[in-house]
Short mmCIF file of C-alpha atoms and ligand atoms in Angstrom, two decimals:
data_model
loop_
_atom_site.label_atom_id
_atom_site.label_comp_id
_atom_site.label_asym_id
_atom_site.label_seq_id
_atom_site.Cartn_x
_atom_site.Cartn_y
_atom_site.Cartn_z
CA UNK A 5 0.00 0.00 0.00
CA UNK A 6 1.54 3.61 -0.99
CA UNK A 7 1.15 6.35 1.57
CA UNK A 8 0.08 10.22 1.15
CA UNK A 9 2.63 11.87 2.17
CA UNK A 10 1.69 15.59 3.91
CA UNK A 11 3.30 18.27 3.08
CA UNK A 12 2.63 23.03 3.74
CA UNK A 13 3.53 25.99 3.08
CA UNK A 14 2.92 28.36 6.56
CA UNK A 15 2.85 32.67 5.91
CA UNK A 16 0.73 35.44 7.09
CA UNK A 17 -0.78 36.17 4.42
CA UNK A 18 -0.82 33.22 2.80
CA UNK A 19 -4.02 33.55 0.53
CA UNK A 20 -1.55 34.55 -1.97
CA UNK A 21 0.47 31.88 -2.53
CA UNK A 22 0.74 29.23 -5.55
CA UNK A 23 3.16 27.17 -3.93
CA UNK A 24 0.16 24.62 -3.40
CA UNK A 25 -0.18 24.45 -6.90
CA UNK A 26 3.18 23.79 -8.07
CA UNK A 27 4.00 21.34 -5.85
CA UNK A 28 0.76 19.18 -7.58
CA UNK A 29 2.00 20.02 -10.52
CA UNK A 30 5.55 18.41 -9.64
CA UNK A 31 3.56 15.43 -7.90
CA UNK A 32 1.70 14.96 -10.94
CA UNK A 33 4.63 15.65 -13.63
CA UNK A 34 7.00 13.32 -10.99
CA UNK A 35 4.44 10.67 -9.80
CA UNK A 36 4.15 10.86 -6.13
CA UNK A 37 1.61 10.56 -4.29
CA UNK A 38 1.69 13.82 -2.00
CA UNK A 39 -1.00 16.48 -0.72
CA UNK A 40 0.20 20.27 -0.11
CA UNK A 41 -1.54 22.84 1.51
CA UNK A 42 -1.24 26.54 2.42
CA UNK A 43 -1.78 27.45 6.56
CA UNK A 44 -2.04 31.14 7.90
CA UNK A 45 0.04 31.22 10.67
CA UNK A 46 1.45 34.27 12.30
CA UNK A 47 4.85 34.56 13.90
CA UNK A 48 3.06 34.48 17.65
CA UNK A 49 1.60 31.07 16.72
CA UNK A 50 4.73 29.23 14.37
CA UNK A 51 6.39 27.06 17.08
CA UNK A 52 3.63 25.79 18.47
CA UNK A 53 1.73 25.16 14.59
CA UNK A 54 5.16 23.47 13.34
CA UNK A 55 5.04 21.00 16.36
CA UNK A 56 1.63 20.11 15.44
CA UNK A 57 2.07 19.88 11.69
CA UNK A 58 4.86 17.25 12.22
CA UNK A 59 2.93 15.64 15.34
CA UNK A 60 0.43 15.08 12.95
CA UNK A 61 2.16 12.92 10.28
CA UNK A 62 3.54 16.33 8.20
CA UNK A 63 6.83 15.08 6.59
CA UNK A 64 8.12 18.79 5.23
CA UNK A 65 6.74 22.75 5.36
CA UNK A 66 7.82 25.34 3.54
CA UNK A 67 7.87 28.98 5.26
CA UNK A 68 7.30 32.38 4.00
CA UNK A 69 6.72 35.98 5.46
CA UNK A 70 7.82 36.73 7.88
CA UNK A 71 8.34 33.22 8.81
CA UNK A 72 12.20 32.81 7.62
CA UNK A 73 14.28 33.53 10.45
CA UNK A 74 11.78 31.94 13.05
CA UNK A 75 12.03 28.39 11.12
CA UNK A 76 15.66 29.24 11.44
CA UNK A 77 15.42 29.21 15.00
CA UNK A 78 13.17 26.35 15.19
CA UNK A 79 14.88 23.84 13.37
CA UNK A 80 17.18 21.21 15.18
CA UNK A 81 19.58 21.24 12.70
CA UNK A 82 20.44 23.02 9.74
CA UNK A 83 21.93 22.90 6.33
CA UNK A 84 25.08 24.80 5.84
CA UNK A 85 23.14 27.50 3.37
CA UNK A 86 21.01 27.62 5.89
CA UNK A 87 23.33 28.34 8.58
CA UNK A 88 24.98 30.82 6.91
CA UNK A 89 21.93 32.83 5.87
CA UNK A 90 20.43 32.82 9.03
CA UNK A 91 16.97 32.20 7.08
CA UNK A 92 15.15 28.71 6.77
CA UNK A 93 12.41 28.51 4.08
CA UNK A 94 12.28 24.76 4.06
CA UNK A 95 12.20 22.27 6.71
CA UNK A 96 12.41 18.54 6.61
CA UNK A 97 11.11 15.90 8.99
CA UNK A 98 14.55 13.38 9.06
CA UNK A 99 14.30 9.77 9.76
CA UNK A 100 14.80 10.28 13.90
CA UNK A 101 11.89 12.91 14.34
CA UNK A 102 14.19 15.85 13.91
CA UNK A 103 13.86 18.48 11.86
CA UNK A 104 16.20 20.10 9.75
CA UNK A 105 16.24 23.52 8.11
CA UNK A 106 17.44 24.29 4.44
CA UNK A 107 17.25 27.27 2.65
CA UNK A 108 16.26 27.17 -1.63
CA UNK A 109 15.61 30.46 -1.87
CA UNK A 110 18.90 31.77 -3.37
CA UNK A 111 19.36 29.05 -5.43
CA UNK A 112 15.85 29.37 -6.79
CA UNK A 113 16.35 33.35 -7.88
CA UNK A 114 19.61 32.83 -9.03
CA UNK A 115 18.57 29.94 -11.88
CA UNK A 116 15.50 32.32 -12.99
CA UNK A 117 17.91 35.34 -13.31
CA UNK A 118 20.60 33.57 -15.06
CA UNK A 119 19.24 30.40 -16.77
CA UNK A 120 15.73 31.20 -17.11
CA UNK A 121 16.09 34.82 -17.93
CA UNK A 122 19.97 35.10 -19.29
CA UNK A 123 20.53 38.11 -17.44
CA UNK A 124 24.33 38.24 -16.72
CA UNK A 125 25.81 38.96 -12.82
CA UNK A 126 29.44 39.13 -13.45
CA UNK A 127 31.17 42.36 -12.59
CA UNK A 128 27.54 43.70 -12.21
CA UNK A 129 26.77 46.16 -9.81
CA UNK A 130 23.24 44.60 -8.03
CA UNK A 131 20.95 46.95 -5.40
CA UNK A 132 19.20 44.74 -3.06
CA UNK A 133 16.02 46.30 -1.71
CA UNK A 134 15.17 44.57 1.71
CA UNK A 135 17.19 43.23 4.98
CA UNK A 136 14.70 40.63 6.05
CA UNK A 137 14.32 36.70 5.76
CA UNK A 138 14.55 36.62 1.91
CA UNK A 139 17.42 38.91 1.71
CA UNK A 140 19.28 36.85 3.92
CA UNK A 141 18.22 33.89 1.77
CA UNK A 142 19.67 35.20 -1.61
CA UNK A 143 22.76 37.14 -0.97
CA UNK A 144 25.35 34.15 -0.60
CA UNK A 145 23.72 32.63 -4.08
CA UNK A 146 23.94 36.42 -5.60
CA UNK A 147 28.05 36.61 -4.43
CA UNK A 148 28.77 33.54 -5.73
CA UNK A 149 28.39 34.79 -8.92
CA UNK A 150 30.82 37.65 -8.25
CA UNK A 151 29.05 41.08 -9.12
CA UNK A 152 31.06 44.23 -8.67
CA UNK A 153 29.32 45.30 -5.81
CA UNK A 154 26.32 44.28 -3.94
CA UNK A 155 24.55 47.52 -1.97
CA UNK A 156 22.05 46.73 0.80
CA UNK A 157 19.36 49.24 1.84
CA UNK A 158 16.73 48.76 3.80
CA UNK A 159 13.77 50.86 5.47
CA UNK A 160 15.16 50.23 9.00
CA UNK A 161 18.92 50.88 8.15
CA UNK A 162 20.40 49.12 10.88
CA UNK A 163 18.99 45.35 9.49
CA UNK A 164 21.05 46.75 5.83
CA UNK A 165 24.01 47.83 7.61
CA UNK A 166 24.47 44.48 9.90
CA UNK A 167 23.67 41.92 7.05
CA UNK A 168 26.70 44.41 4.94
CA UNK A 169 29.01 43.24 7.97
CA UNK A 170 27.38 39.89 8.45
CA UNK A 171 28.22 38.77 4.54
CA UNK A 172 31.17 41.54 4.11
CA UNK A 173 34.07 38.29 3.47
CA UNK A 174 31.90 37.11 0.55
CA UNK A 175 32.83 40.50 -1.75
CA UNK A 176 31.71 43.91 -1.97
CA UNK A 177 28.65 44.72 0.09
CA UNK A 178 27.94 47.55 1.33
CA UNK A 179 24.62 48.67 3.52
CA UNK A 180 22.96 51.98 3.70
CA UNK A 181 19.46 54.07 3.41
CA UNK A 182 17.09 54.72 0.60
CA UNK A 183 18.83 58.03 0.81
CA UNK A 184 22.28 57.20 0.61
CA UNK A 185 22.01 55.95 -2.68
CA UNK A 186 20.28 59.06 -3.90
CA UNK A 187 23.18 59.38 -7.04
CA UNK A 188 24.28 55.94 -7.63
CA UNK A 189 23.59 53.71 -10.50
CA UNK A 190 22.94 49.83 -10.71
CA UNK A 191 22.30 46.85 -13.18
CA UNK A 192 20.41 45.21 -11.09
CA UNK A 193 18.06 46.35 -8.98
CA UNK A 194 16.45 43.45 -7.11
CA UNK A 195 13.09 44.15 -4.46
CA UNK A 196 13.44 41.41 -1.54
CA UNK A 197 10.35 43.60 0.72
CA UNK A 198 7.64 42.48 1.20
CA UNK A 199 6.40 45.99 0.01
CA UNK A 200 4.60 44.83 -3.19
CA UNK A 201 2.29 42.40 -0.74
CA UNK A 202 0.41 45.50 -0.34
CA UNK A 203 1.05 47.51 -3.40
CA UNK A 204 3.28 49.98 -2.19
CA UNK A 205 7.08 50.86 -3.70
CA UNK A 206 10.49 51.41 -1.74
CA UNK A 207 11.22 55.06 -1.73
CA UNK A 208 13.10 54.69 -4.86
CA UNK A 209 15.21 57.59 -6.50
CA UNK A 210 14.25 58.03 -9.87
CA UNK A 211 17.77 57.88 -11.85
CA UNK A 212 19.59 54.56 -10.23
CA UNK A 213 18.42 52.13 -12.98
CA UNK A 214 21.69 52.05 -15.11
CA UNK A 215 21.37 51.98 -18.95
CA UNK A 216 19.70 48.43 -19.95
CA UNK A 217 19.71 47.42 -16.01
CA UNK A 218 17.30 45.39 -15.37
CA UNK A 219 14.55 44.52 -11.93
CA UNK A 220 13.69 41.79 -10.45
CA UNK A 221 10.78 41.48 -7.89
CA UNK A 222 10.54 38.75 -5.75
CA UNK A 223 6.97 39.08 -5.20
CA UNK A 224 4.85 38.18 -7.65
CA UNK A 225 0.91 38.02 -8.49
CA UNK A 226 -1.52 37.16 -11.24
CA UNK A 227 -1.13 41.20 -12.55
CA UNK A 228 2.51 43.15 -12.64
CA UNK A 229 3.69 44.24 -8.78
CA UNK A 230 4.20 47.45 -8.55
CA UNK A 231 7.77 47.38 -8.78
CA UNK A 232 7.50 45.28 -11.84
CA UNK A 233 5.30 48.74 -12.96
CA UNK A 234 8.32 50.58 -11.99
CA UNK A 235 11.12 48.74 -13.76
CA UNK A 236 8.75 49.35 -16.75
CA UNK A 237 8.34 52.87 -15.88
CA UNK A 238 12.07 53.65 -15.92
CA UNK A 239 12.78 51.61 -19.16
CA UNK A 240 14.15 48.60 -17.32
CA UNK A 241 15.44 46.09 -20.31
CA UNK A 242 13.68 43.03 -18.46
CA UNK A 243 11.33 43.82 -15.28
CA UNK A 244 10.40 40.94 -14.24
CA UNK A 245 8.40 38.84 -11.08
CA UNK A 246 9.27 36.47 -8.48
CA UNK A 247 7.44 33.66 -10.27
CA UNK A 248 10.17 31.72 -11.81
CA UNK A 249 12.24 32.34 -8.55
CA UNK A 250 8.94 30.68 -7.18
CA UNK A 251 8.72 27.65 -9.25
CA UNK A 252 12.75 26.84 -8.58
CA UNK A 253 13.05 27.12 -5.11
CA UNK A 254 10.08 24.67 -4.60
CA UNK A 255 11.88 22.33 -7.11
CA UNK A 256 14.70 22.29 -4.68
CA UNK A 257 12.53 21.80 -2.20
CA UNK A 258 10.53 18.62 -3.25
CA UNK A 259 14.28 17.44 -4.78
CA UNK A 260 15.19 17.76 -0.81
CA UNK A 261 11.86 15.83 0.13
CA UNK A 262 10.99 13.63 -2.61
CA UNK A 263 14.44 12.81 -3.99
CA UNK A 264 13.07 13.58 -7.46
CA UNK A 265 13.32 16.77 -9.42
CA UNK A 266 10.94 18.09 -11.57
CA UNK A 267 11.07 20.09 -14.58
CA UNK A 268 10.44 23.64 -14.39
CA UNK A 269 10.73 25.30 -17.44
CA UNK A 270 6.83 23.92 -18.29
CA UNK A 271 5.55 24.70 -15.03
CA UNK A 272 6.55 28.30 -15.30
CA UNK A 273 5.25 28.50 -18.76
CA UNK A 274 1.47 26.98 -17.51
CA UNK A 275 1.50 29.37 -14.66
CA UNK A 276 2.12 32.17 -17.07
CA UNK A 277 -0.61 31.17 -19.40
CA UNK A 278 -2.69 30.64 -16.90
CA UNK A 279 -2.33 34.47 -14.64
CA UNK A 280 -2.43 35.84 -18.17
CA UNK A 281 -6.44 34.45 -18.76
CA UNK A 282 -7.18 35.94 -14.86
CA UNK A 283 -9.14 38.81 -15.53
P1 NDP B 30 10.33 39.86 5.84
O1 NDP B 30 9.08 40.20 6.54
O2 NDP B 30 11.35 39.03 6.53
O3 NDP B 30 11.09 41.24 5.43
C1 NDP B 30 10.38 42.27 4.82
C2 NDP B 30 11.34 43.36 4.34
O4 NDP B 30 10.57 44.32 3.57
C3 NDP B 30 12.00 44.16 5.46
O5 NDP B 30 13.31 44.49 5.05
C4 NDP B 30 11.12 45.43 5.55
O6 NDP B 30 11.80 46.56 6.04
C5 NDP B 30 10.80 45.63 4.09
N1 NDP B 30 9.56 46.40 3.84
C6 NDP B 30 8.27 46.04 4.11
N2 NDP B 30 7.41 46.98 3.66
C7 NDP B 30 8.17 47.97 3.11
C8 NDP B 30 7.85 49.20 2.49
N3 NDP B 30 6.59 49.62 2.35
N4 NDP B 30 8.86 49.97 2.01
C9 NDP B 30 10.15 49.56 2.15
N5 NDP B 30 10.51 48.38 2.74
C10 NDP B 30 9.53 47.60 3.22
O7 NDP B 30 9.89 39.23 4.45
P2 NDP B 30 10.72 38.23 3.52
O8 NDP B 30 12.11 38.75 3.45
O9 NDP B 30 10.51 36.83 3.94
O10 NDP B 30 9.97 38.39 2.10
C11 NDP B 30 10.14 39.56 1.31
C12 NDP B 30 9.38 39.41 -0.02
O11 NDP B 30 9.98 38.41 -0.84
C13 NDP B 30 7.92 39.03 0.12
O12 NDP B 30 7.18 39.78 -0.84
C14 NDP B 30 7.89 37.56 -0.26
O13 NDP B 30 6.65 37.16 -0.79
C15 NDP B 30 8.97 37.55 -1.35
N6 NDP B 30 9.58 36.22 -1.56
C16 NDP B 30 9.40 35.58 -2.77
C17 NDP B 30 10.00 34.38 -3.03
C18 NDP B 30 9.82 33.72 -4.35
O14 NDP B 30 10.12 32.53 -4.45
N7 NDP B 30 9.38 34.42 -5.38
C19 NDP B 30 10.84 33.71 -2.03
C20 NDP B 30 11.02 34.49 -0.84
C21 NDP B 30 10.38 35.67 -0.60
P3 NDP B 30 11.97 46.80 7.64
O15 NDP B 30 13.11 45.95 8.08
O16 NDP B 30 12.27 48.26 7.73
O17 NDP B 30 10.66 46.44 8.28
#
């Protein structure tokens, strides 16, 4: 007899999310048997909903906002991207009842931007929007393929500044404010808030998109974020959304789980089709 195995994504919000969806469409384009479901669950109520999510049979969650650096603390043990990053988007139920953390996220943006999307990070100077769980995440995967310079701001500049020194023996990074970088330029401007989750924009200067830079927005929905609106505004070559970064990470993530890993470049081609028919 073959099992369903159990499987969630926990956020707050969470009505968002498609992760649900692709991870039936890997089950389906893989064969396994699995079911996948999305939970609201705040930060005041994540330790005590993990506990009963594995209790109950669940063999692996994923984690979203603002959920990333609590999982981190939660896990009992954790992968060594995961340790670094200080950020835990996936966690695994391991043959003695323990749970490891891992961490797909930077690996998932850095195939969209680069495979998916050919859009080159060598010697490029990148602006990373955001200091919180997905920043974390990303900016190990992001040094690895040695930009010029990686600059950091963040609404609360503090979080920028300490993930600058936190990362600082991995290359150029440097953290600051939104006004700091008032007359700089970039290639790559990439939005790791969470500000598009309610359709508002960093406080942006208007000139810092260099000459055929391009943006990248994490977030994504069924209609252009409104930093996707602003890349296009300020003649980004390619502005693009998180969906592809989407689809990758959870490929890494059932690959952790299932041992199996799907094909993505159909998946994010369906889910295209499909947000393009929602009215
Ligand atoms: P966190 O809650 O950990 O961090 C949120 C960050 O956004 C903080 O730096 C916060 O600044 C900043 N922020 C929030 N609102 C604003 C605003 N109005 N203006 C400027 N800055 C703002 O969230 P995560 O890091 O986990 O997630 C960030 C985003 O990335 C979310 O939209 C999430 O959906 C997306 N994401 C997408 C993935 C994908 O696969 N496509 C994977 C991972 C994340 P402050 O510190 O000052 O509060």
């Amino acid at each position: 007899m073959t099992t369903t195995d159990h499987y969630a994504v926990f956020g707050h919000p969470i009505n968002h999310s498609k992760s649900p969806r692709i991870h039936q469409l890997f089950a389906e384009q893989t064969q396994q048997k699995i079911t996948y479901d999305a939970q609201d669950v705040p930060a005041d109520h994540f330790e005590q909903a993990i506990r009963s999510f594995f209790k109950q049979g669940g063999k692996g969650l994923n984690c979203t906002v603002p959920l990333k650096e609590l999982a981190w603390q939660q896990a009992d043990s954790l992968s060594q991207r995961a340790k670094f990053s200080k950020a835990v988007n996936t966690l695994v139920l391991q043959e003695d009842g323990s749970i490891l953390g891992d961490n797909t996220d930077g690996l998932g943006l850095v195939a969209d931007l680069t495979i998916n999307h050919s859009i080159a990070l060598l010697n490029s100077r990148i602006l990373l929007l955001g200091a919180g769980g997905a920043s974390r995440g990303i900016i190990s995967p992001l040094m690895e393929k040695s930009p010029k310079q990686l600059v950091i701001v963040n609404r609360t500049v503090d979080k920028a500044i300490t993930l600058s020194h936190e990362f600082s023996q991995l290359g150029d990074i440097y953290g600051c404010s939104y006004d700091d970088i008032k007359n700089d330029q970039f290639d790559l401007i990439i939005n790791a808030t969470s500000a598009s989750l309610s359709g508002e924009l960093p406080p942006l200067p208007d000139n810092i998109l260099a000459q055929k830079g391009c943006c990248y927005d994490l977030a994504y929905g069924n209609k252009p974020t409104t930093f996707v609106n602003w890349g296009l505004a300020h003649n980004a070559e390619k502005s693009l959304d998180g969906l592809g970064m989407l689809v990758e990470q959870a490929a890494e993530a059932f690959y952790i789980w299932r041992k199996i890993r799907p094909e993505t470049r159909q998946i994010i081609d369906l889910l295209n089709s499909e947000r393009k028919n929602i009215k």
